[in-house]
Amino acid sequence: MPIRIPDELPARDILVREGVKVMDEKTALRQDIRPLQIGLLNLMPNKIKTETQIARLVGASPLQVELTLVRIGGHKAKNTPEDHLISFYNTWDEVKDRKFDGFIITGAPIETLPFEDVTYWDELKQILDWTETNVHSSFFICWGAMAAIWHFHKVPKYTLPAKAFGVYRHQNLKPASPYLTGFSDDFQISVSRWTEVRKEDLRAGSGLELLMESKDTGVCLISEEKCNRLYIFNHVEYDSTTLAEEYFRDVEAGAPIKPPHNYFPDDDPKKQPLNRWRSHAFLLFGNWINEVYQTTPYDLAEIGLDRMDQRLTG
């Protein structure tokens, strides 16, 4: 089954050209099937690019998925046209009474700020708490993962002496995990961050399980059985050229940046980079969607009821 997104969303034409199955809204309404409800809280500045990257991976599933785009209500985006946000995005306040099978929170280019100094931190904390009772499974990416693991477990982030930037080899630590079905023992992932979390801060008994790491860039993917959470600190969703765009942007701005590690052929920024992480990006998101489908209640209203009971009785 294809992904269901608004008919006029710019990502639609890109996905169709790439061969991703996209369902128009009229056809979706005629089908007697409950699509998976996936929400995307998009914190990235270029929201159009990020929503396309995520829709591409979510839309590769054989299941019908309806993607709802969400934004922070009190934050004004600087790099996305206001009419795009009005046409295609809901504020969290507009969706907070809904239930979602899955909910994705992206990264944001504010890694070095203390969490409490982020202008929308109070609203994000409310959203994170809301996921416990209104979302079956959450998927947090890069800064979104750092924010979530700090909020739920007080696992700190540390500023790096230099940006972890490039394509790095990673190890599959838990081949039996349903999220890593089909993964190689050793694979490459795109990395772009100024901060990190460290595995020594993952307390015993916290329920946090380290699934992937790199000898060079450390912790990559953590799962948590409670509330079916995934935390990924790197960028499997990136396009082939995203690291190049970040590199040339920083060079133009005069920032102290080296070419991304193991990215440009012969480390030559004039050469076209190769995508070495695409297949595992599709695998990871496909495994997550499948796990959501296998475990979520058929009746959306039942999502989070057991967690709500635990809150009331705990």
mmCIF file of C-alpha atoms in Angstrom:
data_model
loop_
_atom_site.group_PDB
_atom_site.id
_atom_site.type_symbol
_atom_site.label_atom_id
_atom_site.label_comp_id
_atom_site.label_asym_id
_atom_site.label_seq_id
_atom_site.Cartn_x
_atom_site.Cartn_y
_atom_site.Cartn_z
ATOM 1 C CA MET A 1 0.000 0.000 0.000
ATOM 2 C CA PRO A 2 1.209 3.556 -0.641
ATOM 3 C CA ILE A 3 1.682 6.534 1.643
ATOM 4 C CA ARG A 4 -1.152 9.021 1.936
ATOM 5 C CA ILE A 5 -0.075 12.664 1.966
ATOM 6 C CA PRO A 6 -1.866 15.870 0.887
ATOM 7 C CA ASP A 7 -2.290 16.014 -2.885
ATOM 8 C CA GLU A 8 -0.556 19.408 -3.225
ATOM 9 C CA LEU A 9 2.407 18.712 -0.900
ATOM 10 C CA PRO A 10 5.674 19.470 -2.788
ATOM 11 C CA ALA A 11 7.144 16.149 -1.621
ATOM 12 C CA ARG A 12 4.495 14.318 -3.656
ATOM 13 C CA ASP A 13 6.014 14.993 -7.095
ATOM 14 C CA ILE A 14 9.518 14.090 -5.889
ATOM 15 C CA LEU A 15 8.330 10.792 -4.424
ATOM 16 C CA VAL A 16 6.338 9.891 -7.534
ATOM 17 C CA ARG A 17 9.402 10.507 -9.730
ATOM 18 C CA GLU A 18 11.406 8.201 -7.447
ATOM 19 C CA GLY A 19 8.833 5.421 -7.767
ATOM 20 C CA VAL A 20 7.395 5.709 -4.252
ATOM 21 C CA LYS A 21 3.721 4.725 -4.242
ATOM 22 C CA VAL A 22 1.636 7.748 -3.283
ATOM 23 C CA MET A 23 -2.124 7.517 -2.831
ATOM 24 C CA ASP A 24 -4.399 10.439 -3.609
ATOM 25 C CA GLU A 25 -6.854 11.420 -0.915
ATOM 26 C CA LYS A 26 -9.997 10.395 -2.869
ATOM 27 C CA THR A 27 -8.692 6.852 -3.444
ATOM 28 C CA ALA A 28 -7.676 6.506 0.196
ATOM 29 C CA LEU A 29 -11.148 7.431 1.365
ATOM 30 C CA ARG A 30 -12.690 4.681 -0.824
ATOM 31 C CA GLN A 31 -10.561 1.903 0.686
ATOM 32 C CA ASP A 32 -12.041 -0.071 3.556
ATOM 33 C CA ILE A 33 -8.815 -0.235 5.562
ATOM 34 C CA ARG A 34 -7.390 1.509 8.586
ATOM 35 C CA PRO A 35 -4.133 3.190 7.573
ATOM 36 C CA LEU A 36 -1.385 3.545 10.128
ATOM 37 C CA GLN A 37 -1.480 7.046 11.563
ATOM 38 C CA ILE A 38 2.060 8.456 11.651
ATOM 39 C CA GLY A 39 2.801 11.965 12.897
ATOM 40 C CA LEU A 40 5.943 13.929 12.039
ATOM 41 C CA LEU A 41 6.970 16.779 14.340
ATOM 42 C CA ASN A 42 9.349 18.589 12.004
ATOM 43 C CA LEU A 43 11.869 20.760 13.874
ATOM 44 C CA MET A 44 14.317 21.173 10.990
ATOM 45 C CA PRO A 45 14.625 24.631 9.379
ATOM 46 C CA ASN A 46 14.096 23.396 5.799
ATOM 47 C CA LYS A 47 10.856 21.592 6.497
ATOM 48 C CA ILE A 48 10.072 20.762 2.861
ATOM 49 C CA LYS A 49 13.341 18.867 2.436
ATOM 50 C CA THR A 50 12.960 16.995 5.737
ATOM 51 C CA GLU A 51 9.327 16.024 5.191
ATOM 52 C CA THR A 52 10.333 14.586 1.799
ATOM 53 C CA GLN A 53 13.173 12.556 3.334
ATOM 54 C CA ILE A 54 10.907 11.068 6.004
ATOM 55 C CA ALA A 55 7.951 10.489 3.648
ATOM 56 C CA ARG A 56 10.269 8.617 1.269
ATOM 57 C CA LEU A 57 11.231 6.120 3.987
ATOM 58 C CA VAL A 58 7.793 5.787 5.557
ATOM 59 C CA GLY A 59 6.188 5.413 2.125
ATOM 60 C CA ALA A 60 8.322 2.409 1.202
ATOM 61 C CA SER A 61 6.226 0.180 3.474
ATOM 62 C CA PRO A 62 3.705 -2.262 1.940
ATOM 63 C CA LEU A 63 1.200 -0.906 4.466
ATOM 64 C CA GLN A 64 -1.045 2.081 3.937
ATOM 65 C CA VAL A 65 0.319 4.994 5.975
ATOM 66 C CA GLU A 66 -1.253 8.391 6.540
ATOM 67 C CA LEU A 67 1.377 11.001 7.394
ATOM 68 C CA THR A 68 0.360 14.028 9.468
ATOM 69 C CA LEU A 69 2.798 16.962 9.522
ATOM 70 C CA VAL A 70 3.100 18.756 12.858
ATOM 71 C CA ARG A 71 4.983 21.852 13.973
ATOM 72 C CA ILE A 72 5.654 23.715 17.191
ATOM 73 C CA GLY A 73 2.873 26.241 17.667
ATOM 74 C CA GLY A 74 4.826 29.046 19.296
ATOM 75 C CA HIS A 75 7.880 28.972 17.001
ATOM 76 C CA LYS A 76 8.103 30.927 13.744
ATOM 77 C CA ALA A 77 9.987 29.083 10.990
ATOM 78 C CA LYS A 78 12.572 31.195 9.142
ATOM 79 C CA ASN A 79 13.355 28.901 6.201
ATOM 80 C CA THR A 80 9.927 27.583 5.205
ATOM 81 C CA PRO A 81 7.216 29.737 3.557
ATOM 82 C CA GLU A 82 4.362 30.554 5.915
ATOM 83 C CA ASP A 83 1.773 29.509 3.315
ATOM 84 C CA HIS A 84 3.351 26.025 3.204
ATOM 85 C CA LEU A 85 3.036 25.707 6.978
ATOM 86 C CA ILE A 86 -0.556 26.937 6.927
ATOM 87 C CA SER A 87 -1.509 24.599 4.062
ATOM 88 C CA PHE A 88 0.128 21.380 5.208
ATOM 89 C CA TYR A 89 1.020 21.548 8.906
ATOM 90 C CA ASN A 90 -0.936 21.243 12.116
ATOM 91 C CA THR A 91 0.288 22.750 15.349
ATOM 92 C CA TRP A 92 0.636 20.278 18.179
ATOM 93 C CA ASP A 93 -2.279 22.011 19.913
ATOM 94 C CA GLU A 94 -4.433 21.075 16.912
ATOM 95 C CA VAL A 95 -3.565 17.354 17.093
ATOM 96 C CA LYS A 96 -3.052 16.795 20.827
ATOM 97 C CA ASP A 97 -6.474 15.166 21.207
ATOM 98 C CA ARG A 98 -5.658 12.597 18.514
ATOM 99 C CA LYS A 99 -3.981 9.191 18.857
ATOM 100 C CA PHE A 100 -1.111 8.064 16.604
ATOM 101 C CA ASP A 101 0.313 4.636 15.874
ATOM 102 C CA GLY A 102 3.730 6.216 15.390
ATOM 103 C CA PHE A 103 5.210 9.642 15.975
ATOM 104 C CA ILE A 104 8.553 10.951 14.678
ATOM 105 C CA ILE A 105 10.417 13.937 16.146
ATOM 106 C CA THR A 106 13.270 15.238 14.017
ATOM 107 C CA GLY A 107 16.534 16.883 14.890
ATOM 108 C CA ALA A 108 17.133 20.638 15.012
ATOM 109 C CA PRO A 109 20.301 22.723 14.481
ATOM 110 C CA ILE A 110 20.452 23.839 18.133
ATOM 111 C CA GLU A 111 22.562 21.044 19.599
ATOM 112 C CA THR A 112 24.989 23.145 21.596
ATOM 113 C CA LEU A 113 22.242 25.098 23.389
ATOM 114 C CA PRO A 114 21.240 23.889 26.851
ATOM 115 C CA PHE A 115 17.801 22.326 26.527
ATOM 116 C CA GLU A 116 16.285 24.907 28.871
ATOM 117 C CA ASP A 117 17.489 27.723 26.581
ATOM 118 C CA VAL A 118 15.570 26.410 23.557
ATOM 119 C CA THR A 119 12.676 28.788 22.955
ATOM 120 C CA TYR A 120 10.143 25.981 22.535
ATOM 121 C CA TRP A 121 11.489 23.653 25.239
ATOM 122 C CA ASP A 122 8.392 23.928 27.450
ATOM 123 C CA GLU A 123 6.097 22.969 24.575
ATOM 124 C CA LEU A 124 8.398 20.138 23.528
ATOM 125 C CA LYS A 125 8.339 18.727 27.070
ATOM 126 C CA GLN A 126 4.538 18.704 26.919
ATOM 127 C CA ILE A 127 4.689 16.897 23.575
ATOM 128 C CA LEU A 128 7.112 14.290 24.926
ATOM 129 C CA ASP A 129 4.839 13.636 27.901
ATOM 130 C CA TRP A 130 1.851 13.457 25.530
ATOM 131 C CA THR A 131 3.544 10.702 23.496
ATOM 132 C CA GLU A 132 3.334 8.414 26.525
ATOM 133 C CA THR A 133 -0.461 8.295 26.362
ATOM 134 C CA ASN A 134 -1.340 9.263 22.779
ATOM 135 C CA VAL A 135 1.332 7.478 20.721
ATOM 136 C CA HIS A 136 1.957 3.758 20.409
ATOM 137 C CA SER A 137 5.592 4.078 19.262
ATOM 138 C CA SER A 138 7.899 7.110 19.065
ATOM 139 C CA PHE A 139 10.960 7.566 16.839
ATOM 140 C CA PHE A 140 13.337 10.369 17.869
ATOM 141 C CA ILE A 141 16.091 11.596 15.507
ATOM 142 C CA CYS A 142 19.413 13.344 16.329
ATOM 143 C CA TRP A 143 18.702 16.408 18.533
ATOM 144 C CA GLY A 144 15.148 15.135 18.965
ATOM 145 C CA ALA A 145 16.622 11.919 20.386
ATOM 146 C CA MET A 146 18.958 13.839 22.684
ATOM 147 C CA ALA A 147 16.068 15.955 23.935
ATOM 148 C CA ALA A 148 13.841 12.919 24.518
ATOM 149 C CA ILE A 149 16.442 10.783 26.291
ATOM 150 C CA TRP A 150 17.316 13.744 28.518
ATOM 151 C CA HIS A 151 13.646 14.408 29.287
ATOM 152 C CA PHE A 152 12.781 10.797 30.081
ATOM 153 C CA HIS A 153 16.056 9.548 31.574
ATOM 154 C CA LYS A 154 18.307 12.570 32.253
ATOM 155 C CA VAL A 155 20.983 11.149 29.922
ATOM 156 C CA PRO A 156 23.154 14.218 29.180
ATOM 157 C CA LYS A 157 24.600 15.401 25.899
ATOM 158 C CA TYR A 158 28.232 16.468 25.569
ATOM 159 C CA THR A 159 29.679 19.029 23.178
ATOM 160 C CA LEU A 160 32.335 17.546 20.886
ATOM 161 C CA PRO A 161 35.705 19.250 20.264
ATOM 162 C CA ALA A 162 35.003 18.955 16.524
ATOM 163 C CA LYS A 163 31.885 18.134 14.550
ATOM 164 C CA ALA A 164 31.186 14.426 13.962
ATOM 165 C CA PHE A 165 30.636 14.801 10.253
ATOM 166 C CA GLY A 166 30.677 12.238 7.483
ATOM 167 C CA VAL A 167 29.864 8.592 6.787
ATOM 168 C CA TYR A 168 31.044 6.208 9.503
ATOM 169 C CA ARG A 169 31.087 2.463 9.971
ATOM 170 C CA HIS A 170 28.688 1.132 12.605
ATOM 171 C CA GLN A 171 28.233 -2.209 14.314
ATOM 172 C CA ASN A 172 25.038 -4.200 14.787
ATOM 173 C CA LEU A 173 25.066 -5.032 18.511
ATOM 174 C CA LYS A 174 21.661 -6.771 18.714
ATOM 175 C CA PRO A 175 20.926 -8.781 15.534
ATOM 176 C CA ALA A 176 17.858 -10.314 17.203
ATOM 177 C CA SER A 177 16.183 -6.935 17.662
ATOM 178 C CA PRO A 178 13.100 -6.589 15.428
ATOM 179 C CA TYR A 179 14.350 -3.127 14.491
ATOM 180 C CA LEU A 180 17.540 -4.597 13.009
ATOM 181 C CA THR A 181 16.049 -7.442 10.984
ATOM 182 C CA GLY A 182 18.084 -7.788 7.792
ATOM 183 C CA PHE A 183 20.905 -5.522 8.975
ATOM 184 C CA SER A 184 24.506 -6.363 8.179
ATOM 185 C CA ASP A 185 26.932 -6.863 11.048
ATOM 186 C CA ASP A 186 28.845 -3.824 9.818
ATOM 187 C CA PHE A 187 27.369 -0.927 7.842
ATOM 188 C CA GLN A 188 27.740 2.799 7.171
ATOM 189 C CA ILE A 189 25.575 5.692 8.352
ATOM 190 C CA SER A 190 25.567 9.429 7.745
ATOM 191 C CA VAL A 191 26.576 11.483 10.820
ATOM 192 C CA SER A 192 26.272 15.241 11.356
ATOM 193 C CA ARG A 193 26.317 16.595 14.920
ATOM 194 C CA TRP A 194 28.272 18.714 17.373
ATOM 195 C CA THR A 195 27.195 16.740 20.446
ATOM 196 C CA GLU A 196 26.938 13.152 21.640
ATOM 197 C CA VAL A 197 25.450 10.918 24.306
ATOM 198 C CA ARG A 198 27.662 8.285 25.931
ATOM 199 C CA LYS A 199 26.850 4.681 26.674
ATOM 200 C CA GLU A 200 28.287 4.872 30.195
ATOM 201 C CA ASP A 201 25.370 7.191 31.033
ATOM 202 C CA LEU A 202 22.803 4.508 30.122
ATOM 203 C CA ARG A 203 21.945 3.313 33.614
ATOM 204 C CA ALA A 204 21.322 -0.360 34.348
ATOM 205 C CA GLY A 205 17.610 -0.940 34.817
ATOM 206 C CA SER A 206 16.629 2.090 32.739
ATOM 207 C CA GLY A 207 15.180 -0.097 29.997
ATOM 208 C CA LEU A 208 17.467 1.498 27.414
ATOM 209 C CA GLU A 209 19.122 -1.014 25.049
ATOM 210 C CA LEU A 210 22.004 -0.012 22.804
ATOM 211 C CA LEU A 211 21.450 -1.456 19.317
ATOM 212 C CA MET A 212 24.084 0.305 17.165
ATOM 213 C CA GLU A 213 27.323 2.108 17.784
ATOM 214 C CA SER A 214 30.428 3.279 15.956
ATOM 215 C CA LYS A 215 34.015 3.025 17.165
ATOM 216 C CA ASP A 216 34.522 6.540 15.812
ATOM 217 C CA THR A 217 31.314 8.383 16.692
ATOM 218 C CA GLY A 218 29.873 6.343 19.565
ATOM 219 C CA VAL A 219 26.217 5.704 20.331
ATOM 220 C CA CYS A 220 23.891 5.570 17.320
ATOM 221 C CA LEU A 221 20.623 3.731 18.061
ATOM 222 C CA ILE A 222 18.870 2.917 21.339
ATOM 223 C CA SER A 223 15.548 1.164 21.857
ATOM 224 C CA GLU A 224 13.283 1.284 24.884
ATOM 225 C CA GLU A 225 10.515 -1.231 25.443
ATOM 226 C CA LYS A 226 8.504 1.221 27.528
ATOM 227 C CA CYS A 227 6.276 3.170 25.139
ATOM 228 C CA ASN A 228 8.091 1.449 22.217
ATOM 229 C CA ARG A 229 10.668 4.214 21.768
ATOM 230 C CA LEU A 230 13.568 4.439 19.331
ATOM 231 C CA TYR A 231 16.343 7.010 19.681
ATOM 232 C CA ILE A 232 18.723 7.487 16.735
ATOM 233 C CA PHE A 233 21.481 10.087 17.021
ATOM 234 C CA ASN A 234 22.581 10.039 13.376
ATOM 235 C CA HIS A 235 20.906 10.713 10.036
ATOM 236 C CA VAL A 236 19.884 7.649 8.045
ATOM 237 C CA GLU A 237 17.193 9.805 6.428
ATOM 238 C CA TYR A 238 19.660 12.181 4.729
ATOM 239 C CA ASP A 239 19.708 12.535 0.949
ATOM 240 C CA SER A 240 22.897 11.721 -0.961
ATOM 241 C CA THR A 241 23.828 15.411 -1.169
ATOM 242 C CA THR A 242 22.769 16.629 2.290
ATOM 243 C CA LEU A 243 26.233 16.410 3.848
ATOM 244 C CA ALA A 244 27.685 18.236 0.831
ATOM 245 C CA GLU A 245 25.127 21.007 1.186
ATOM 246 C CA GLU A 246 25.985 21.366 4.878
ATOM 247 C CA TYR A 247 29.702 21.389 4.104
ATOM 248 C CA PHE A 248 29.524 24.062 1.392
ATOM 249 C CA ARG A 249 27.163 26.155 3.539
ATOM 250 C CA ASP A 250 29.669 26.123 6.419
ATOM 251 C CA VAL A 251 32.606 26.854 4.096
ATOM 252 C CA GLU A 252 30.766 29.840 2.663
ATOM 253 C CA ALA A 253 30.007 31.059 6.191
ATOM 254 C CA GLY A 254 33.668 30.758 7.181
ATOM 255 C CA ALA A 255 32.971 28.086 9.806
ATOM 256 C CA PRO A 256 35.854 25.779 10.849
ATOM 257 C CA ILE A 257 34.816 22.621 9.004
ATOM 258 C CA LYS A 258 36.663 19.794 7.281
ATOM 259 C CA PRO A 259 35.216 17.788 4.368
ATOM 260 C CA PRO A 260 32.856 15.055 5.601
ATOM 261 C CA HIS A 261 34.690 11.846 6.524
ATOM 262 C CA ASN A 262 34.506 9.023 3.944
ATOM 263 C CA TYR A 263 31.977 10.902 1.835
ATOM 264 C CA PHE A 264 33.456 12.553 -1.241
ATOM 265 C CA PRO A 265 35.387 10.118 -3.502
ATOM 266 C CA ASP A 266 39.114 10.589 -2.787
ATOM 267 C CA ASP A 267 38.052 13.242 -0.223
ATOM 268 C CA ASP A 268 37.629 15.624 -3.136
ATOM 269 C CA PRO A 269 34.633 17.980 -2.621
ATOM 270 C CA LYS A 270 34.493 18.514 -6.393
ATOM 271 C CA LYS A 271 33.455 14.875 -6.914
ATOM 272 C CA GLN A 272 29.910 13.572 -6.639
ATOM 273 C CA PRO A 273 29.406 11.776 -3.294
ATOM 274 C CA LEU A 274 28.118 8.210 -3.114
ATOM 275 C CA ASN A 275 25.224 7.195 -0.874
ATOM 276 C CA ARG A 276 26.396 4.310 1.342
ATOM 277 C CA TRP A 277 23.543 4.311 3.870
ATOM 278 C CA ARG A 278 20.349 4.307 1.775
ATOM 279 C CA SER A 279 19.560 0.574 2.023
ATOM 280 C CA HIS A 280 19.876 0.514 5.815
ATOM 281 C CA ALA A 281 17.743 3.645 6.093
ATOM 282 C CA PHE A 282 14.900 1.860 4.307
ATOM 283 C CA LEU A 283 15.494 -1.240 6.426
ATOM 284 C CA LEU A 284 15.334 0.637 9.717
ATOM 285 C CA PHE A 285 12.195 2.579 8.907
ATOM 286 C CA GLY A 286 10.574 -0.490 7.354
ATOM 287 C CA ASN A 287 11.314 -2.544 10.459
ATOM 288 C CA TRP A 288 9.926 0.211 12.675
ATOM 289 C CA ILE A 289 6.724 0.520 10.625
ATOM 290 C CA ASN A 290 6.302 -3.264 10.667
ATOM 291 C CA GLU A 291 6.808 -3.406 14.433
ATOM 292 C CA VAL A 292 4.252 -0.624 14.891
ATOM 293 C CA TYR A 293 1.771 -2.483 12.691
ATOM 294 C CA GLN A 294 2.292 -5.789 14.518
ATOM 295 C CA THR A 295 1.804 -4.333 17.997
ATOM 296 C CA THR A 296 -0.545 -1.335 17.776
ATOM 297 C CA PRO A 297 -4.238 -1.736 18.718
ATOM 298 C CA TYR A 298 -6.675 -1.829 15.812
ATOM 299 C CA ASP A 299 -8.832 0.713 17.626
ATOM 300 C CA LEU A 300 -6.855 3.950 17.835
ATOM 301 C CA ALA A 301 -8.807 4.930 20.946
ATOM 302 C CA GLU A 302 -7.112 2.090 22.867
ATOM 303 C CA ILE A 303 -3.611 3.496 22.355
ATOM 304 C CA GLY A 304 -2.057 4.526 25.639
ATOM 305 C CA LEU A 305 -4.926 3.393 27.861
ATOM 306 C CA ASP A 306 -2.704 0.976 29.811
ATOM 307 C CA ARG A 307 -0.112 3.726 30.335
ATOM 308 C CA MET A 308 -2.827 6.123 31.465
ATOM 309 C CA ASP A 309 -4.005 3.522 34.003
ATOM 310 C CA GLN A 310 -0.432 3.134 35.264
ATOM 311 C CA ARG A 311 -0.184 6.895 35.746
ATOM 312 C CA LEU A 312 -3.439 7.010 37.662
ATOM 313 C CA THR A 313 -2.571 4.057 39.892
ATOM 314 C CA GLY A 314 1.162 4.792 40.208
#
